[in-house]
Structures are given as C-alpha cells and as structure tokens.
Short mmCIF file of C-alpha atoms and ligand atoms in Angstrom, two decimals:
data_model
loop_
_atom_site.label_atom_id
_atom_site.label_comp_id
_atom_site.label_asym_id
_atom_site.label_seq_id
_atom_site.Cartn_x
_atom_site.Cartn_y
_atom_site.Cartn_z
CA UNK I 1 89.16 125.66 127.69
CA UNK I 2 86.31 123.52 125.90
CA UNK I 3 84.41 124.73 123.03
CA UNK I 4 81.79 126.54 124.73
CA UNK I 5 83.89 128.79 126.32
CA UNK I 6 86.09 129.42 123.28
CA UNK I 7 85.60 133.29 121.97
CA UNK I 8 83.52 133.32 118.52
CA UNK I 9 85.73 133.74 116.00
CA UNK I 10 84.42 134.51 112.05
CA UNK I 11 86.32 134.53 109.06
CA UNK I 12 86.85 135.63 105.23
CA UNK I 13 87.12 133.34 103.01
CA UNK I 14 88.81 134.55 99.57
CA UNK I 15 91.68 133.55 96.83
CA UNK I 16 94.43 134.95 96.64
CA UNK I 17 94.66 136.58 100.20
CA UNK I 18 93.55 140.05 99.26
CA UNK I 19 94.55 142.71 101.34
CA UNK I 20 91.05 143.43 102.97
CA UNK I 21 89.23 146.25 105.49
CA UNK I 22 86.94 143.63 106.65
CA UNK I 23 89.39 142.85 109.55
CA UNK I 24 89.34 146.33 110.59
CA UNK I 25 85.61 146.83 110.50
CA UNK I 26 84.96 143.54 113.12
CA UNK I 27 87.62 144.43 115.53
CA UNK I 28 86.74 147.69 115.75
CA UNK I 29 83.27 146.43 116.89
CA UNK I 30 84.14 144.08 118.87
CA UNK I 31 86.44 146.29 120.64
CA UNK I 32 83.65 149.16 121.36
CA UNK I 33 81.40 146.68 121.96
CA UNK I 34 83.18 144.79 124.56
CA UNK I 35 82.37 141.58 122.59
CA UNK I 36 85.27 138.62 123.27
CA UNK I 37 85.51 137.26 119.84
CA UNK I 38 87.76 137.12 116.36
CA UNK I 39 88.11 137.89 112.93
CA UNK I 40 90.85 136.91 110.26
CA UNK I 41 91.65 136.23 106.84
CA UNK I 42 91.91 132.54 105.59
CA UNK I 43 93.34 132.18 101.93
CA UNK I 44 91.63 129.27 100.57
CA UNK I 45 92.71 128.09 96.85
CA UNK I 46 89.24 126.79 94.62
CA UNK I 47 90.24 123.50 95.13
CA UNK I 48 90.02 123.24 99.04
CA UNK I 49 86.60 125.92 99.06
CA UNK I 50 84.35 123.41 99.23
CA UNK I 51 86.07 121.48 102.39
CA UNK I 52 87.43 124.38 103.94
CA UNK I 53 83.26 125.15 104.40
CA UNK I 54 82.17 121.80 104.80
CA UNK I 55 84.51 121.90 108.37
CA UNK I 56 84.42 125.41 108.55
CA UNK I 57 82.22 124.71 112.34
CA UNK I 58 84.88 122.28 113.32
CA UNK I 59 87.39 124.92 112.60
CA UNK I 60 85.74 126.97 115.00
CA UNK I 61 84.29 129.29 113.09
CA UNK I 62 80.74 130.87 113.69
CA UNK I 63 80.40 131.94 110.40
CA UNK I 64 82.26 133.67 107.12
CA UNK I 65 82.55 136.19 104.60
CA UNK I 66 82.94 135.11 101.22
CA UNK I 67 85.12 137.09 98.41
CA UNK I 68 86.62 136.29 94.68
CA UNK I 69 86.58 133.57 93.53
CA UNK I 70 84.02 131.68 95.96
CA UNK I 71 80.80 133.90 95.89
CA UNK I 72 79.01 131.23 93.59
CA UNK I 73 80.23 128.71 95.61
CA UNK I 74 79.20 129.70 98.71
CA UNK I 75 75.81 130.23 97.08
CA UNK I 76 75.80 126.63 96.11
CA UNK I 77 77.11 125.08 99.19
CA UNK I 78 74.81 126.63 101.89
CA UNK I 79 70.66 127.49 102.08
CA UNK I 80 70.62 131.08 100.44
CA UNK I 81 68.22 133.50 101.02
CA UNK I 82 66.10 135.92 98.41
CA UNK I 83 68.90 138.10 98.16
CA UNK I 84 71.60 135.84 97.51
CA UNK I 85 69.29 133.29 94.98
CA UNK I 86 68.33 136.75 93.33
CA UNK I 87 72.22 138.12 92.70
CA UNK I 88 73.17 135.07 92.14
CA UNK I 89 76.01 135.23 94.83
CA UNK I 90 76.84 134.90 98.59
CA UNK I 91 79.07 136.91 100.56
CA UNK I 92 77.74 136.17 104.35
CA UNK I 93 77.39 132.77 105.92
CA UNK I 94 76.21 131.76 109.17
CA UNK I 95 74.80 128.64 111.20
CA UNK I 96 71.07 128.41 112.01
CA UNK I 97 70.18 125.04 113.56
CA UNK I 98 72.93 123.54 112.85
CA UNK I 99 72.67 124.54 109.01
CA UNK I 100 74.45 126.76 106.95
CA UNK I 101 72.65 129.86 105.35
CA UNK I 102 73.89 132.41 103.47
CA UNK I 103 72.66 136.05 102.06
CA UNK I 104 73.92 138.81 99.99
CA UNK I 105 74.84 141.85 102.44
CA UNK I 106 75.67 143.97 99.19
CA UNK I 107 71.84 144.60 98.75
CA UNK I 108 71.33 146.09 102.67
CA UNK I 109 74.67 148.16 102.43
CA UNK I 110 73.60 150.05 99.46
CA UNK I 111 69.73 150.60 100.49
CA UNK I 112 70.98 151.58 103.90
CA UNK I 113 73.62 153.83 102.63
CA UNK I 114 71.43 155.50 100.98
CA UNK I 115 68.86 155.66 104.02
CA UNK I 116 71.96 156.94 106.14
CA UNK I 117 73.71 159.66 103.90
CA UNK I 118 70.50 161.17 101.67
CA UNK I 119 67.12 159.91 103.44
CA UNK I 120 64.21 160.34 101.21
CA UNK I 121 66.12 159.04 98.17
CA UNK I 122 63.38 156.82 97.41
CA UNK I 123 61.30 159.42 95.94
CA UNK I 124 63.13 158.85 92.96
CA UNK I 125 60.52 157.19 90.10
CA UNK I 126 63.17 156.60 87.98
CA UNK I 127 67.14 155.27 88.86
CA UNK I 128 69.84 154.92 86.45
CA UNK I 129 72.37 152.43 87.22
CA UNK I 130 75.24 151.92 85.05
CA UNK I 131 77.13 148.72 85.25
CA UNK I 132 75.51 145.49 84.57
CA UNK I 133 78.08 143.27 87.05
CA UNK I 134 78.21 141.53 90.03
CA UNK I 135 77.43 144.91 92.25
CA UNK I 136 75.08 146.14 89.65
CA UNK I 137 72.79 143.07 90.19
CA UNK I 138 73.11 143.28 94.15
CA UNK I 139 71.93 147.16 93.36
CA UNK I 140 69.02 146.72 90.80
CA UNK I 141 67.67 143.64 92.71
CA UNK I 142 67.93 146.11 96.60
CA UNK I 143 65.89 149.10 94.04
CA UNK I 144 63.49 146.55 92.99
CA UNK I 145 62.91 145.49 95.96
CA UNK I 146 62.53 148.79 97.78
CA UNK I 147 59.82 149.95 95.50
CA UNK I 148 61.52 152.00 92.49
CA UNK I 149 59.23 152.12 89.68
CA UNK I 150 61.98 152.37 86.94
CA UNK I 151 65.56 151.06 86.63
CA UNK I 152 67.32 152.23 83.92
CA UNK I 153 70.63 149.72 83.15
CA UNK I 154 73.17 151.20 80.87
CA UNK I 155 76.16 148.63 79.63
CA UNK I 156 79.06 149.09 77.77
CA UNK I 157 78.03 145.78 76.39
CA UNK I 158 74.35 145.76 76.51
CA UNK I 159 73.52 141.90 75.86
CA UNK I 160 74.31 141.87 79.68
CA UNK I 161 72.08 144.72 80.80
CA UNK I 162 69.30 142.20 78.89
CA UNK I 163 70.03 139.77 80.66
CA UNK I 164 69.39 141.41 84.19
CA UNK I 165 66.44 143.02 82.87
CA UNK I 166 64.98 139.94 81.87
CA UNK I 167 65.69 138.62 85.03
CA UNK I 168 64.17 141.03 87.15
CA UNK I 169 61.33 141.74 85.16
CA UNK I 170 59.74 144.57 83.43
CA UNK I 171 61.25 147.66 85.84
CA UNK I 172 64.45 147.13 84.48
CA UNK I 173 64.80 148.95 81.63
CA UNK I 174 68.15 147.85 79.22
CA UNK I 175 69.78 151.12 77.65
CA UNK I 176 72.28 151.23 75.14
CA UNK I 177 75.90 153.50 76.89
CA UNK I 178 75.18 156.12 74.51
CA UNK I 179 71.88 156.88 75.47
CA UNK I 180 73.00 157.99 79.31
CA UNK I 181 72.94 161.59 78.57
CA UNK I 182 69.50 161.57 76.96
CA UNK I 183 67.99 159.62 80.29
CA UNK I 184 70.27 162.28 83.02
CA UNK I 185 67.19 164.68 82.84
CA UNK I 186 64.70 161.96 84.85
CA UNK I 187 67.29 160.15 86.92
CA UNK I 188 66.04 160.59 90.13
CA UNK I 189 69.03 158.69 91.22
CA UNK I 190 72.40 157.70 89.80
CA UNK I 191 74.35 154.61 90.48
CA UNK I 192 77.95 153.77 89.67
CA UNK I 193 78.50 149.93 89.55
CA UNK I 194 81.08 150.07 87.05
CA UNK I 195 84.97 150.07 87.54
CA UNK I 196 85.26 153.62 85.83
CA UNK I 197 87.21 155.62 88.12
CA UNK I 198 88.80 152.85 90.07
CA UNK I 199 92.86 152.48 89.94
CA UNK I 200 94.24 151.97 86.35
CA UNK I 201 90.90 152.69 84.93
CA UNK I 202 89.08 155.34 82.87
CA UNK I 203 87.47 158.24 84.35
CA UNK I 204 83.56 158.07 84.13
CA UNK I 205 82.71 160.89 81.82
CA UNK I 206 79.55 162.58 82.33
CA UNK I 207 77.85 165.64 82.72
CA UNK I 208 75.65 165.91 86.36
CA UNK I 209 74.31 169.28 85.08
CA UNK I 210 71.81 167.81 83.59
CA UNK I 211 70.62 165.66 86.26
CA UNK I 212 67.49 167.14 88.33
CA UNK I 213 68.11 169.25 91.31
CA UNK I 214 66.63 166.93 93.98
CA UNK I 215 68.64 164.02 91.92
CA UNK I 216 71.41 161.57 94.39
CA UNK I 217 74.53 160.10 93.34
CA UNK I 218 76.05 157.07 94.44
CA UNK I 219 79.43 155.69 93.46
CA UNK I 220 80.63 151.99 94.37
CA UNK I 221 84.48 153.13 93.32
CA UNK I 222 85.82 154.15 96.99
CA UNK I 223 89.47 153.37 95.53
CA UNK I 224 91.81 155.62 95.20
CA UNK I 225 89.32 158.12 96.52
CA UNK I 226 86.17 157.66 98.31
CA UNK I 227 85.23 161.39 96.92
CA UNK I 228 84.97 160.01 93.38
CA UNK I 229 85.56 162.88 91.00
CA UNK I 230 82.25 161.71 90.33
CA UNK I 231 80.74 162.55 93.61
CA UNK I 232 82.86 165.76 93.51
CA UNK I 233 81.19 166.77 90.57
CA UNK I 234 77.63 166.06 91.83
CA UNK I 235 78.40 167.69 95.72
CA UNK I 236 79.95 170.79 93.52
CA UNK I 237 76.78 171.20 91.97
CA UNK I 238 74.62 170.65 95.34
CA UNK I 239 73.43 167.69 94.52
CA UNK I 240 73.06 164.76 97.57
CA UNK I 241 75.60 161.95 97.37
CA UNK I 242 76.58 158.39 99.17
CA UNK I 243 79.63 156.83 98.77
CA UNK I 244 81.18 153.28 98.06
CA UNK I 245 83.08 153.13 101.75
CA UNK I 246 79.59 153.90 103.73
CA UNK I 247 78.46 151.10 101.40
CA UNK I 248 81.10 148.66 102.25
CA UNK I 249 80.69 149.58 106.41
CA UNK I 250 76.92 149.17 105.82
CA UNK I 251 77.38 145.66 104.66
CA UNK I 252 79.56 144.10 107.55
CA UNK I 253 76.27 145.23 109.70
CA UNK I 254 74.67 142.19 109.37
CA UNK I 255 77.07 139.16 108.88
CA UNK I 256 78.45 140.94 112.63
CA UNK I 257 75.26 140.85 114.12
CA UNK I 258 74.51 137.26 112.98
CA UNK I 259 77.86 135.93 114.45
CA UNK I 260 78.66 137.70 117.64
CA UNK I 261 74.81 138.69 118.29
CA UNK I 262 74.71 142.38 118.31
CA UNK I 263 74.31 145.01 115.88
CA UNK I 264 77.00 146.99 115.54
CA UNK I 265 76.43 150.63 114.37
CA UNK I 266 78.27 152.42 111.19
CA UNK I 267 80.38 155.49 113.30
CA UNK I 268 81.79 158.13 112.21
CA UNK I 269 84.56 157.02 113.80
CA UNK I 270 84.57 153.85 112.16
CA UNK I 271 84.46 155.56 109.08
CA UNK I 272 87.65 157.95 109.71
CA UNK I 273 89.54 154.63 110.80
CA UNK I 274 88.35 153.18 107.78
CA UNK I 275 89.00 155.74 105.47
CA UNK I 276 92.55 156.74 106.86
CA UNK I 277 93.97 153.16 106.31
CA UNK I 278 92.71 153.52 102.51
CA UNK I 279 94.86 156.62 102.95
CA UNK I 280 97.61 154.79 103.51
CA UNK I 281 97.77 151.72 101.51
P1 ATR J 301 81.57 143.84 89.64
O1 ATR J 301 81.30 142.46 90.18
O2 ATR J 301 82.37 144.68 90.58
O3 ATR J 301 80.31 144.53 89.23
P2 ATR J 301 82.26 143.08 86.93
O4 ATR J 301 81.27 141.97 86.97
O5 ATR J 301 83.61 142.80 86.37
O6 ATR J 301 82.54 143.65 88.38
O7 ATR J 301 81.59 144.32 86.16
C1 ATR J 301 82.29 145.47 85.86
C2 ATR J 301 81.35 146.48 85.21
O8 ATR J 301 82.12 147.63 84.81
C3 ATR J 301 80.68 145.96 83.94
O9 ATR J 301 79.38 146.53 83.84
C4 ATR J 301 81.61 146.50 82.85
O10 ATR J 301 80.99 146.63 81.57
P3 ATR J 301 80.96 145.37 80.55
O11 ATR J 301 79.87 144.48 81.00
O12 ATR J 301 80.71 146.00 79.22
O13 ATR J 301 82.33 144.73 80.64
C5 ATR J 301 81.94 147.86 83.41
N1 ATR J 301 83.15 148.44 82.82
C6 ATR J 301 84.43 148.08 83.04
N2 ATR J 301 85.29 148.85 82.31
C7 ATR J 301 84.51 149.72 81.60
C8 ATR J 301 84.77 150.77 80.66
N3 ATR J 301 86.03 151.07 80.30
N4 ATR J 301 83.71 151.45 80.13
C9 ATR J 301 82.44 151.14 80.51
N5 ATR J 301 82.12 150.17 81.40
C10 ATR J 301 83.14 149.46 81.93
#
C-alpha cells in the first residue's frame, strides 16, 4: 500500500492520555458517512510536543486535535487563524499547502449551539458570561464577533475579567461576582464558563427568576450531567437553554470536515451515543 492509498487518519494530541469522546464523535462519522479513515488518541509528554508535530505528516497524520497541556503550543507551532490568535489557543490543526494551520473550534461550537438549540438568541443586547478562563475567552471573543452589543464578564477574581475586557475592547464589560444578581434583569443571555457544577465542585448558585422571559441559558459543565441543575432551573422556569455536550459535538464539525473533506452533521443520534457513554463512565 503506498501513501496515497493509505486511509486518512487524524489524531488528539494531549498529556496525560485523558479519557476523551473525541474518538467516538469521528468514528461515528466516518462510519455513517462511509468515509475510510481513522482517529486515535496519542499521549504526548511536553517535552516531545513540539517533535511529535513537527513529524506529525510523516506519521501519517492529516491533521490533530490539541488538548491540556499543548493548546499554546500548538498556537505557537502552526499559522493560527483570528480565532485561535484571539483566544490565545489552538485546538484544531490541519495541512494547507503543505503548511500547518490551526483555529480555535471552541468559538463555532458555542455560536452554533446556540444557532441549533435556541435560534434567534442573538437578539440578546446584552450577555452575561461568567468565567473569565480558557472557554470564557473562546465565548466572549465568538459574542463579539457575532454582533452582541454588551458582554458582561463576572470573575471570582476580577483582575482576570480586566484583562479580557481590555483585550477585546470596550463591549466587554468587567463585573465584580457580587454584582451578578443586580445585572440577571438585562441578561439577554447567560453563559456558564466556569467549573461550578462540574465533579467535586460547588454548585453555581443563582436565581434564573430574575432573568427576562425571552432570556437563554447556556452551560459549558456537561459533567456529571449534561442537564446542569443550572439548565434545570432555567427549562423549569420556561426559559430556552443549550448545553455543554451540543457544544462539544458542534466543535468536532470542523476539524472533521477539514481532514476527511466532508461535513459531518451534529445527530440526534450522535448525541444519544454521546451522551449514553457519559452515562456510563
Ligand atoms: P477553562 O479553561 O475551562 O475556562 P480555567 O481557565 O481554569 O478553565 O477557568 C476556570 C474558571 O472557573 C475561572 O473563571 C475560575 O475563576 P477564577 O478566575 O477566579 O479562578 C472559575 N471558578 C472555578 N472555581 C470557582 C468557584 N468556586 N467560584 C467561582 N468561580 C470559580
């Protein structure tokens, strides 16, 4: 078999070998697509990233995903787009002439999880994102972006909610935690970047009541439970929510489509296959 005839094969990239749904996502496209190609884990330590990439062609790989600890890395070691320069991190790379690019696929899943599960979201003049990490920058950059006129950051510690603000510019409005109630009334939209509600952490405390009627509520946290009591809260009260697994399917989209050529759609079935194996784990 030479080279050309080899299936495509991608891979993610990550430190230690976390247990992953990425795997599950690309076969299961590939399989209903009828698309001969691969997909696997490859635990690379810090030390070897920057090899492991430089040959990652020769390995016979079309492309990657990138997880902790290599994000910045990746960023560094390839031509980044908008996205990527602008959160300050790469999680998709690919070959284009020869080169390697990379983007941030974090920004599409969360606009187009929105699109998908409560169209007409962007009506919203005014979002409030809490969380001012990794996710929250791939968020506030994708509302920027899409045309939100105010972007309300609340951090626990709020030097780092500056810092995005002044980043971004003057749409991104720094709040202090204790001022989330006060701003509930005009949140068009809520976003939860923070780790509040994930395994071993805190619930996030707060009251939807007193968001608007037409307001939506997204959650990042889909473990344990991609119904966040967060988003049970807000769906109790009628309100329109999106979750963190749509999120996470949204983003494969387009690393898939730039490897193997197609692109792949977000199923429901996907999503049950997808959401029994977090079942499971
Ligand atoms: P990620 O890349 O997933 O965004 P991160 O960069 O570690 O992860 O950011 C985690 C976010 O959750 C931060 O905004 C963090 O607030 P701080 O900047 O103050 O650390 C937030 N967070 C974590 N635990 C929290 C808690 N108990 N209360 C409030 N916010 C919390």
């Amino acid at each position: 078999m030479t080279s050309q005839t080899k299936p495509r094969a991608a891979c993610l990239i990550g430190w230690p070998a976390a247990h992953s749904r990425s795997p599950l996502i690309h076969h299961y496209w590939l399989r209903t697509l009828g698309i001969e190609g691969g997909y696997v884990i490859e635990a690379v330590p810090p030390d070897e990233f920057g090899d492991f990439v430089f040959r990652l062609s020769i390995r016979g790989f079309v492309g990657a995903n990138v997880t902790i600890p290599h994000k910045e890395r990746a960023l560094a070691l390839s031509k980044p787009d908008a996205r990527a320069r602008a959160v300050g991190a790469a999680n998709t790379l690919w070959f284009e002439d020869g080169e390697l690019c990379s983007t941030n696929t974090d920004v599409e899943g969360f606009i187009n999880n929105l699109d998908a599960s409560a169209p007409g979201w962007d009506k919203a003049t005014d979002a409030l994102v809490l969380g001012a990490g990794g996710a929250s920058r791939a968020v506030v950059f994708g509302l920027i972006e899409r045309g939100i006129q105010r972007v309300h950051l609340a951090n626990r510690t709020m030097e780092r909610a500056g810092a995005l603000a002044d980043q971004f510019g003057a749409r991104v409005l720094p709040v202090a935690w204790d001022a989330i109630g006060d701003l509930l009334p005009r949140a068009g939209l809520l976003v939860n970047t923070t780790s509040l509600g994930m395994h071993g952490q805190p619930a996030l405390e707060l009251d939807v009541s007193r968001l608007p009627a037409e307001a939506v509520v997204t959650d990042l946290v889909y473990v344990p439970l991609v119904e966040t009591p967060l988003l049970a809260a807000a769906q109790a009260r009628g309100l329109r929510t999106a979750d963190g697994l749509g999120m996470l399917l949204h983003q494969a989209v387009r690393g898939f489509e730039l490897w193997f050529g197609q692109r792949p759609e977000v199923t429901s079935e996907l999503r049950a296959l997808i959401e029994a194996d977090l079942t499971h784990a």
